[in-house]
JSON list of C-alpha atoms in Angstrom, two decimals:
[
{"chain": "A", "resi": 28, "resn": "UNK", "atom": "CA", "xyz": [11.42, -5.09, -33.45]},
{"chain": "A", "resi": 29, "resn": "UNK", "atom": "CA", "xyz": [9.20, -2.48, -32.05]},
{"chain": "A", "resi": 30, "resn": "UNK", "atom": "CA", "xyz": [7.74, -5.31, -29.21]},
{"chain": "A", "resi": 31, "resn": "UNK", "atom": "CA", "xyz": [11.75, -5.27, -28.27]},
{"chain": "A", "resi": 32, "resn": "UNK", "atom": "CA", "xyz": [11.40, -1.69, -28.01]},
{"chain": "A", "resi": 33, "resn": "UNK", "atom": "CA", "xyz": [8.10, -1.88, -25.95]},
{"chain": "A", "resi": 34, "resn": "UNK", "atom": "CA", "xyz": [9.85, -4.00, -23.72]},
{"chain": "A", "resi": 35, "resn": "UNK", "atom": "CA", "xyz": [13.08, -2.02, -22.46]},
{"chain": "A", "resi": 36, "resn": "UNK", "atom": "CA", "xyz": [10.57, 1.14, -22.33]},
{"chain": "A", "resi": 37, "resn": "UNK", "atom": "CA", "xyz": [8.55, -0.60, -20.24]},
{"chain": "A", "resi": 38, "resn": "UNK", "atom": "CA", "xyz": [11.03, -1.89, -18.12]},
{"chain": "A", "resi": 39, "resn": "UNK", "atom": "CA", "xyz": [13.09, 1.28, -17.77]},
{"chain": "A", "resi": 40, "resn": "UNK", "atom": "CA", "xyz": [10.13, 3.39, -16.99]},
{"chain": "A", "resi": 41, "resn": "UNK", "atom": "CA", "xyz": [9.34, 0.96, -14.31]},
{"chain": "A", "resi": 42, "resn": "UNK", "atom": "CA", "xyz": [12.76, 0.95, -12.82]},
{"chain": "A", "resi": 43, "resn": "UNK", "atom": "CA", "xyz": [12.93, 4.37, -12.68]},
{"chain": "A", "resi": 44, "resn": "UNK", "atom": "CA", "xyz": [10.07, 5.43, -10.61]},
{"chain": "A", "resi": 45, "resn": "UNK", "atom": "CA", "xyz": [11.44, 2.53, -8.36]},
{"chain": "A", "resi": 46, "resn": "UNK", "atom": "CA", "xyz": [8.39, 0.75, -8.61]},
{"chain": "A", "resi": 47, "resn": "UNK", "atom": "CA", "xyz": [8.28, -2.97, -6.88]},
{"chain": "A", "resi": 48, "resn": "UNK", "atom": "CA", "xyz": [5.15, -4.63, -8.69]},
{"chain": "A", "resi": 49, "resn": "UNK", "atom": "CA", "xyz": [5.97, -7.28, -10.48]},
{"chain": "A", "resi": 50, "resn": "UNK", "atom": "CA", "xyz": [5.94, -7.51, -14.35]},
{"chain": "A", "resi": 51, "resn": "UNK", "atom": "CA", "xyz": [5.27, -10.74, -16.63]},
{"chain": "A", "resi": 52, "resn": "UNK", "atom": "CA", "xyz": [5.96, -9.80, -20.01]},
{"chain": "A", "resi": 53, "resn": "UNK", "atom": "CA", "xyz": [3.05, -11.31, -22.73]},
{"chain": "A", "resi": 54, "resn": "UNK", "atom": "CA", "xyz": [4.40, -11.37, -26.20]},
{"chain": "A", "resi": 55, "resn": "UNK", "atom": "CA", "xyz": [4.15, -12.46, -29.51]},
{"chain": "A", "resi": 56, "resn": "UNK", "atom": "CA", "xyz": [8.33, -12.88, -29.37]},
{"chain": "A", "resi": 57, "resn": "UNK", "atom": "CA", "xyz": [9.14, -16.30, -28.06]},
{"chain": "A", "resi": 58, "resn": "UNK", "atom": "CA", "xyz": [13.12, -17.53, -29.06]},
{"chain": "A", "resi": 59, "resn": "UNK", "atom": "CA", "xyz": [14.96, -17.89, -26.34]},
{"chain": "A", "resi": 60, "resn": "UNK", "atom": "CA", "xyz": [16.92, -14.70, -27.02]},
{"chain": "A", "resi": 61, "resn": "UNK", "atom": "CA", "xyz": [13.83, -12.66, -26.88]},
{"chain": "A", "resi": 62, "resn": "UNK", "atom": "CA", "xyz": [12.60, -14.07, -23.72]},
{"chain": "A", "resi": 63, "resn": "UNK", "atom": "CA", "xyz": [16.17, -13.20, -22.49]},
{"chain": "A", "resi": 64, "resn": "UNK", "atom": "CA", "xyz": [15.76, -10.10, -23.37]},
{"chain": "A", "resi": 65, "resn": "UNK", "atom": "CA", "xyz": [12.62, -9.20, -21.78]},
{"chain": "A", "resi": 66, "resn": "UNK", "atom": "CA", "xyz": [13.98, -10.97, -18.20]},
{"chain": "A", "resi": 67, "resn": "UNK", "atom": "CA", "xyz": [17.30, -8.60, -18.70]},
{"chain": "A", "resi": 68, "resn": "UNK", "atom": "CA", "xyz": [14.90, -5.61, -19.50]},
{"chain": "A", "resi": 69, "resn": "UNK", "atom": "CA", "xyz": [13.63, -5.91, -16.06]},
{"chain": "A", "resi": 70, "resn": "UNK", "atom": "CA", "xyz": [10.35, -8.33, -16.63]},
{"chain": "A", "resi": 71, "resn": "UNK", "atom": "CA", "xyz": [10.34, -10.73, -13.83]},
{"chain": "A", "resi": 72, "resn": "UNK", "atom": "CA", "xyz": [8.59, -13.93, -15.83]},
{"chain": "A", "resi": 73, "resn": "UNK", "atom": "CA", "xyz": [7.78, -14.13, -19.63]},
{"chain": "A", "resi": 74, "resn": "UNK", "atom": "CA", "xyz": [5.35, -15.67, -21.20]},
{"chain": "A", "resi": 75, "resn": "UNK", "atom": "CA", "xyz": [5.29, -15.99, -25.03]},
{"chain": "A", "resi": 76, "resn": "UNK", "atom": "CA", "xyz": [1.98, -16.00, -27.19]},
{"chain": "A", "resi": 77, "resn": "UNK", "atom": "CA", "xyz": [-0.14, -18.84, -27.39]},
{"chain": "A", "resi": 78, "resn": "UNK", "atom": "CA", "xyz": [-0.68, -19.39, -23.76]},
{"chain": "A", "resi": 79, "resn": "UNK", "atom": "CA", "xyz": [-3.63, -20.83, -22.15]},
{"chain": "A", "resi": 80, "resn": "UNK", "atom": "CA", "xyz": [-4.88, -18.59, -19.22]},
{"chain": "A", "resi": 81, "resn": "UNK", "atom": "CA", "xyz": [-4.60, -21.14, -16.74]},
{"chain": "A", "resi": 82, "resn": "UNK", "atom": "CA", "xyz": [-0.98, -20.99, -17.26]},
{"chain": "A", "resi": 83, "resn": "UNK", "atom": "CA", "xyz": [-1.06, -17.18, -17.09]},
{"chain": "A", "resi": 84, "resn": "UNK", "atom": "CA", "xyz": [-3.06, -17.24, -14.11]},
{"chain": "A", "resi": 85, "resn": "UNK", "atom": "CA", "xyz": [-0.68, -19.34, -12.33]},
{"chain": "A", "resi": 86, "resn": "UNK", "atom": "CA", "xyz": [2.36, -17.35, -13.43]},
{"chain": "A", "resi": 87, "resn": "UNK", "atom": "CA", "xyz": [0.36, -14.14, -11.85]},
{"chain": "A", "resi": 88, "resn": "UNK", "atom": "CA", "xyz": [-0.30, -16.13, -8.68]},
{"chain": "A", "resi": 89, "resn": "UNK", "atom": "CA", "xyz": [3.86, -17.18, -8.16]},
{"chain": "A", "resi": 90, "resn": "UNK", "atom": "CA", "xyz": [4.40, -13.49, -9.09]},
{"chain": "A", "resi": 91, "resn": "UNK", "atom": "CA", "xyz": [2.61, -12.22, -6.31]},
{"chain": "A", "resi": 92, "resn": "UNK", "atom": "CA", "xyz": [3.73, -14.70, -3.86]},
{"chain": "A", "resi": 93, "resn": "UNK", "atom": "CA", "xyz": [7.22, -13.69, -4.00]},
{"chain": "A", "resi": 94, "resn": "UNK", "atom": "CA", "xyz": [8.42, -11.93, -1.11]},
{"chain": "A", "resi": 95, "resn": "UNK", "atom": "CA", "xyz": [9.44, -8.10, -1.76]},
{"chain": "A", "resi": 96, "resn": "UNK", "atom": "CA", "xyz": [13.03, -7.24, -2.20]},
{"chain": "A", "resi": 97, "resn": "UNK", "atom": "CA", "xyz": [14.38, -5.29, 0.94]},
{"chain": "A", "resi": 98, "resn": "UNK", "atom": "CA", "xyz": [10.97, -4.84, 2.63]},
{"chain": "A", "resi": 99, "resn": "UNK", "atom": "CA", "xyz": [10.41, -1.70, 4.34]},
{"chain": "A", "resi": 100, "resn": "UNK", "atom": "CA", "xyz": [10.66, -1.63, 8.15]},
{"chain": "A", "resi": 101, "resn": "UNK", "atom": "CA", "xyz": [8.63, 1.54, 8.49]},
{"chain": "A", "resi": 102, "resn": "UNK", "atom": "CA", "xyz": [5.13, 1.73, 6.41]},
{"chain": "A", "resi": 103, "resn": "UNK", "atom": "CA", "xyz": [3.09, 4.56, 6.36]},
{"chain": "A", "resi": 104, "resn": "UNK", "atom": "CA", "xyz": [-0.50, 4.38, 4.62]},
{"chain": "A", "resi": 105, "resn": "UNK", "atom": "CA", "xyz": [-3.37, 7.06, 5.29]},
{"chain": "A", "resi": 106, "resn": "UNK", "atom": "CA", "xyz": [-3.03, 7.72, 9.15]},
{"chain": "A", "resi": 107, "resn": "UNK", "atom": "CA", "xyz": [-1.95, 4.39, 9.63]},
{"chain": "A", "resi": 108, "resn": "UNK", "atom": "CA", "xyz": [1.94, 4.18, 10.87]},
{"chain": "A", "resi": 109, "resn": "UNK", "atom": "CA", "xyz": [3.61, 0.93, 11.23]},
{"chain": "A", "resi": 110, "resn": "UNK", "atom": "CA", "xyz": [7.17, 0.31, 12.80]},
{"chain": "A", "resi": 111, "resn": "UNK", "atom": "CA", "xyz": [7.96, -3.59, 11.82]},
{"chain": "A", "resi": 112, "resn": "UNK", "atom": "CA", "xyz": [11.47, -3.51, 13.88]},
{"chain": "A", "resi": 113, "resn": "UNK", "atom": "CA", "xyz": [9.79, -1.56, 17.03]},
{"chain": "A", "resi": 114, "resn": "UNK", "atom": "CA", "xyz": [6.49, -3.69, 16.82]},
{"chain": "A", "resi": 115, "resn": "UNK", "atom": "CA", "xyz": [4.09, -0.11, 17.17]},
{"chain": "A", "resi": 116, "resn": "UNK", "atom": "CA", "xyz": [1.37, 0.84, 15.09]},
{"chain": "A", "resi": 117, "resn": "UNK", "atom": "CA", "xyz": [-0.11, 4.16, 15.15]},
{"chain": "A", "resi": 118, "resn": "UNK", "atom": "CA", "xyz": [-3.28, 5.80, 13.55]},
{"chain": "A", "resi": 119, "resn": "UNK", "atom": "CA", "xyz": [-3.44, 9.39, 13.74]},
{"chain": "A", "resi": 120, "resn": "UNK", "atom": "CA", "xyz": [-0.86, 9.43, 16.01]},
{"chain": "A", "resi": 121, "resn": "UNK", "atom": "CA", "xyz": [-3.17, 7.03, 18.70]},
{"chain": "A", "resi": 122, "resn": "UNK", "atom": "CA", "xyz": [-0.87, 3.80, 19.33]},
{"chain": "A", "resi": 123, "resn": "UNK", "atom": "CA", "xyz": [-2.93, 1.06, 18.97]},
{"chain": "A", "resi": 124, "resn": "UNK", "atom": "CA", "xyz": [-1.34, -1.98, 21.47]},
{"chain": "A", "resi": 125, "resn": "UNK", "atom": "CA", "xyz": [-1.57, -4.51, 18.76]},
{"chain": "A", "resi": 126, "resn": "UNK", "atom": "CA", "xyz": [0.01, -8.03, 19.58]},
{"chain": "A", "resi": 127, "resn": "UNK", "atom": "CA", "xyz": [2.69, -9.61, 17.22]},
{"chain": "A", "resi": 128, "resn": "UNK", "atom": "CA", "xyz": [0.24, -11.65, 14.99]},
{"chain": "A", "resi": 129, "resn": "UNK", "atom": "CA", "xyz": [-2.09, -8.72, 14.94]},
{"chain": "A", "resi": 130, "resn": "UNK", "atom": "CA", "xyz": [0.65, -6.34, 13.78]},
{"chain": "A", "resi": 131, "resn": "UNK", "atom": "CA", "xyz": [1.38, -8.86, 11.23]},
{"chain": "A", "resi": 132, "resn": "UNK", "atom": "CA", "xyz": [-2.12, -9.25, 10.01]},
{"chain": "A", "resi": 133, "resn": "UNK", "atom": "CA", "xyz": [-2.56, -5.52, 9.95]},
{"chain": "A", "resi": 134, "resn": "UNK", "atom": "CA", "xyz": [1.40, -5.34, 7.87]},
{"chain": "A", "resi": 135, "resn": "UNK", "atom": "CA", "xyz": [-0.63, -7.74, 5.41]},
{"chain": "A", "resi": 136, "resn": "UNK", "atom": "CA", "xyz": [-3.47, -5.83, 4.56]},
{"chain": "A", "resi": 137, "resn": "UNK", "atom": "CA", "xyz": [-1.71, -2.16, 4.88]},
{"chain": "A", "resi": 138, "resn": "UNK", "atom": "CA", "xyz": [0.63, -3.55, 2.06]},
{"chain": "A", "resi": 139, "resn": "UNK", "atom": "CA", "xyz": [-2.70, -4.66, -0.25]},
{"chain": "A", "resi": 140, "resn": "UNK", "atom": "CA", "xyz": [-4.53, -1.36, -0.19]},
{"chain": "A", "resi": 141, "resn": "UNK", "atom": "CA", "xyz": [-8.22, -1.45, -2.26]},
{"chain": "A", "resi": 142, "resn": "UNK", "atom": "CA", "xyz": [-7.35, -5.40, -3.24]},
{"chain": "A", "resi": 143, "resn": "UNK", "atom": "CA", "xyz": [-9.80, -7.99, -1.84]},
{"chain": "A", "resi": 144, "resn": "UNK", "atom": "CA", "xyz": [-7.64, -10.68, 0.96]},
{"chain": "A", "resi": 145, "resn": "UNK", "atom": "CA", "xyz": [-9.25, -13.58, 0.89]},
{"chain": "A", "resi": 146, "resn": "UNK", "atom": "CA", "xyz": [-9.32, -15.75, 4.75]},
{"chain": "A", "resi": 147, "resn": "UNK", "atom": "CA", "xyz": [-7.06, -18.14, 2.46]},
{"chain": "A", "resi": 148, "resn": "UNK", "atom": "CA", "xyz": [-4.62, -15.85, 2.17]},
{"chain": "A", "resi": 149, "resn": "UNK", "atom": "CA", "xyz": [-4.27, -14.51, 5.27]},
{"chain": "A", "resi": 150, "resn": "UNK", "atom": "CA", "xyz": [-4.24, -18.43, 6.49]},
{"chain": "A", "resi": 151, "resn": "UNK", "atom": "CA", "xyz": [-1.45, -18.96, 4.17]},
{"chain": "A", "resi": 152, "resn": "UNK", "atom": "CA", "xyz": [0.31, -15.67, 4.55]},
{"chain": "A", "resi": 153, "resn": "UNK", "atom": "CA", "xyz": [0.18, -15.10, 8.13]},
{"chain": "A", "resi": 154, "resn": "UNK", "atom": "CA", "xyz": [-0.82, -17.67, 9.87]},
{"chain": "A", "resi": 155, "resn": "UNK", "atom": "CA", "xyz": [1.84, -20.20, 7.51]},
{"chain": "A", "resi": 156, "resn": "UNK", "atom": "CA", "xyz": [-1.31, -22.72, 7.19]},
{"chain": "A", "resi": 157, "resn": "UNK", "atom": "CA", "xyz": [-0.81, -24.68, 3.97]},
{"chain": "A", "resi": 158, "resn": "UNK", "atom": "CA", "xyz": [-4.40, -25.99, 4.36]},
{"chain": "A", "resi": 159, "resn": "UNK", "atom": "CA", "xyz": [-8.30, -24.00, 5.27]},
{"chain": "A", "resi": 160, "resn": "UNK", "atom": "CA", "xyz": [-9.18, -25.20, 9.16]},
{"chain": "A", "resi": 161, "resn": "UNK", "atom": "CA", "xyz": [-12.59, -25.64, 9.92]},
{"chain": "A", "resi": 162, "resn": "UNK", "atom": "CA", "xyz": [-12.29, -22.80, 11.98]},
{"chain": "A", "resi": 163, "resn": "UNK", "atom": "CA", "xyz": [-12.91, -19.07, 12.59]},
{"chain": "A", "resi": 164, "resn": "UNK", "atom": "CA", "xyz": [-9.57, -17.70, 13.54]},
{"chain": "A", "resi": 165, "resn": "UNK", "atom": "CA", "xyz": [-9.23, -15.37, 10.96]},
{"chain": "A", "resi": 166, "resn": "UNK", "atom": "CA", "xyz": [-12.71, -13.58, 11.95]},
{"chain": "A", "resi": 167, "resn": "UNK", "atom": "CA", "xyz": [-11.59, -13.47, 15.61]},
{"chain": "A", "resi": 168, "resn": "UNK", "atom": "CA", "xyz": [-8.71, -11.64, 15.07]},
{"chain": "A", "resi": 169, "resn": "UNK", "atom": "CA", "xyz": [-9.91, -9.48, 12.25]},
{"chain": "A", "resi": 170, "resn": "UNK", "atom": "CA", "xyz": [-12.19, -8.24, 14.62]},
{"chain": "A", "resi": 171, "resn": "UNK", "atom": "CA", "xyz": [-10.14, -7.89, 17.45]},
{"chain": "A", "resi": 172, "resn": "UNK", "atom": "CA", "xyz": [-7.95, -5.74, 14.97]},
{"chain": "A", "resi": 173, "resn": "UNK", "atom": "CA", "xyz": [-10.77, -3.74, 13.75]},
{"chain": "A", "resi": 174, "resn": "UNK", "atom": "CA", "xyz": [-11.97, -2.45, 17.31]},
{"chain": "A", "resi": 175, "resn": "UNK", "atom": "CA", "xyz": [-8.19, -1.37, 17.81]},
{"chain": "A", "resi": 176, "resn": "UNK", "atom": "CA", "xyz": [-7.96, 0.10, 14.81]},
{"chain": "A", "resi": 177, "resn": "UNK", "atom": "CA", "xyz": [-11.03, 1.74, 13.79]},
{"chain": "A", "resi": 178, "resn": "UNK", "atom": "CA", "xyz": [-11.62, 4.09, 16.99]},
{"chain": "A", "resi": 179, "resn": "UNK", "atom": "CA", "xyz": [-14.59, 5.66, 17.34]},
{"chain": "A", "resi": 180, "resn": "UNK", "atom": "CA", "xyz": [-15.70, 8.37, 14.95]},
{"chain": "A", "resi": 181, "resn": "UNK", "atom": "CA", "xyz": [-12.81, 7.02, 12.48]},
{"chain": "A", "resi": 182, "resn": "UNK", "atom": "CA", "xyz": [-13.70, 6.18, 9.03]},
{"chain": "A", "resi": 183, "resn": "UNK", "atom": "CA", "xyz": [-13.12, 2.42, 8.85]},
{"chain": "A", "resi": 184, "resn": "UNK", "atom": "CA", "xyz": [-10.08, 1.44, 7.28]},
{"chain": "A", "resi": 185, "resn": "UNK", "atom": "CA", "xyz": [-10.69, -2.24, 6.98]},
{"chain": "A", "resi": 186, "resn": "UNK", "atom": "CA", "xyz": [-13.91, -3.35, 5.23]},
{"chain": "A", "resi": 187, "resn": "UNK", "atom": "CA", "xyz": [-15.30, -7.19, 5.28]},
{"chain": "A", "resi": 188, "resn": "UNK", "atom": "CA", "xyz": [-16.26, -7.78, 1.71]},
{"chain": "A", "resi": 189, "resn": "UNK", "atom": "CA", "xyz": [-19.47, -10.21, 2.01]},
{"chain": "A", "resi": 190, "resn": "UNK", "atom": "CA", "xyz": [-18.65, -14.06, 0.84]},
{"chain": "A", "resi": 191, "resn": "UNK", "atom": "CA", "xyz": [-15.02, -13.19, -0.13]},
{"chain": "A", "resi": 192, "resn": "UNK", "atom": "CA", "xyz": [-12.97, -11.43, 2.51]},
{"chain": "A", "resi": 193, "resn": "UNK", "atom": "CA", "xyz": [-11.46, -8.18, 3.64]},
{"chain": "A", "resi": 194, "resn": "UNK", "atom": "CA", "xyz": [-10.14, -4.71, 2.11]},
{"chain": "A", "resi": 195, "resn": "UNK", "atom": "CA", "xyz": [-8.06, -2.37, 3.74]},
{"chain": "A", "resi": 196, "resn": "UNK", "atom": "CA", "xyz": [-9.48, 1.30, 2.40]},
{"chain": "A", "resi": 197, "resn": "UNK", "atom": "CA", "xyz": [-7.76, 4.65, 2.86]},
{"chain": "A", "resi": 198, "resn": "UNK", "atom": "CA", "xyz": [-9.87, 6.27, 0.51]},
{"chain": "A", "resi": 199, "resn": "UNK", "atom": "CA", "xyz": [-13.21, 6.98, 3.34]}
]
């Protein structure tokens, strides 16, 4: 009974400071009802104990490929500004002149702050490629995007992690 408990806490708490990260629910409670339960609490996948990790992984990975509900049009991180409907991007109140697929690119990584993107994922994500080209696209425009971004004297907000990708950091 207390995991029941757990569960609507968790889920109310969550709710209420409007939060839009996804939640998969691991518990020892698996009848039907109880996995009801924890979707109706506000989990968004449940997966009862014994599970093998692949299985969790892979529930984690469809998680955080679904699209977020009722997107924001306007995103504001650090001194980065970014109006989606007007296609503008601002740092520090500089407009930057990005093109549509860098704006996009840039819309990407804003909405991952501190989390490693892999050139997979931005070839899936942005660039809708369901397969890895023998090609350096991804590093082109990444550092097209960086010049634009990162004027001179400017902390760098978007790092290249060596061997696995890129980070977009508001913390320097």
């Amino acid at each position: 009974m207390q995991d029941r408990l757990d569960h609507a806490r968790l889920a109310q708490a969550r709710h209420a400071r409007e939060r839009r990260t996804p939640a998969l629910v691991l518990s020892a409670l698996g009848s039907l009802d109880d996995r009801v339960r924890g979707l109706r609490a506000g989990g968004d996948d449940y997966l009862p104990k014994p599970f093998a990790l692949v299985e969790l992984a892979a529930r984690l990975e469809a998680l955080l490929r679904r699209p977020e509900e009722g997107r924001a049009t306007r995103l504001i991180v650090g001194p980065l500004d970014l109006d989606l409907l007007d296609g503008t991007a601002t740092r520090a109140g500089r407009l930057l002149g990005l093109l549509p697929r860098e704006l996009k690119l840039l819309d990407y990584l804003a909405r991952r702050p501190g989390r490693i993107v892999t050139r997979s994922m931005l070839l899936q994500d942005v660039w809708g490629y369901t397969f890895e080209p023998n090609s350096n696209v991804v590093d082109v425009h990444m550092g097209r995007l960086r010049r634009k971004v990162d004027g001179e004297g400017e902390p760098a907000l978007i790092r290249n992690v060596r061997g696995q990708g890129y980070v977009f950091d508001v913390s320097g």
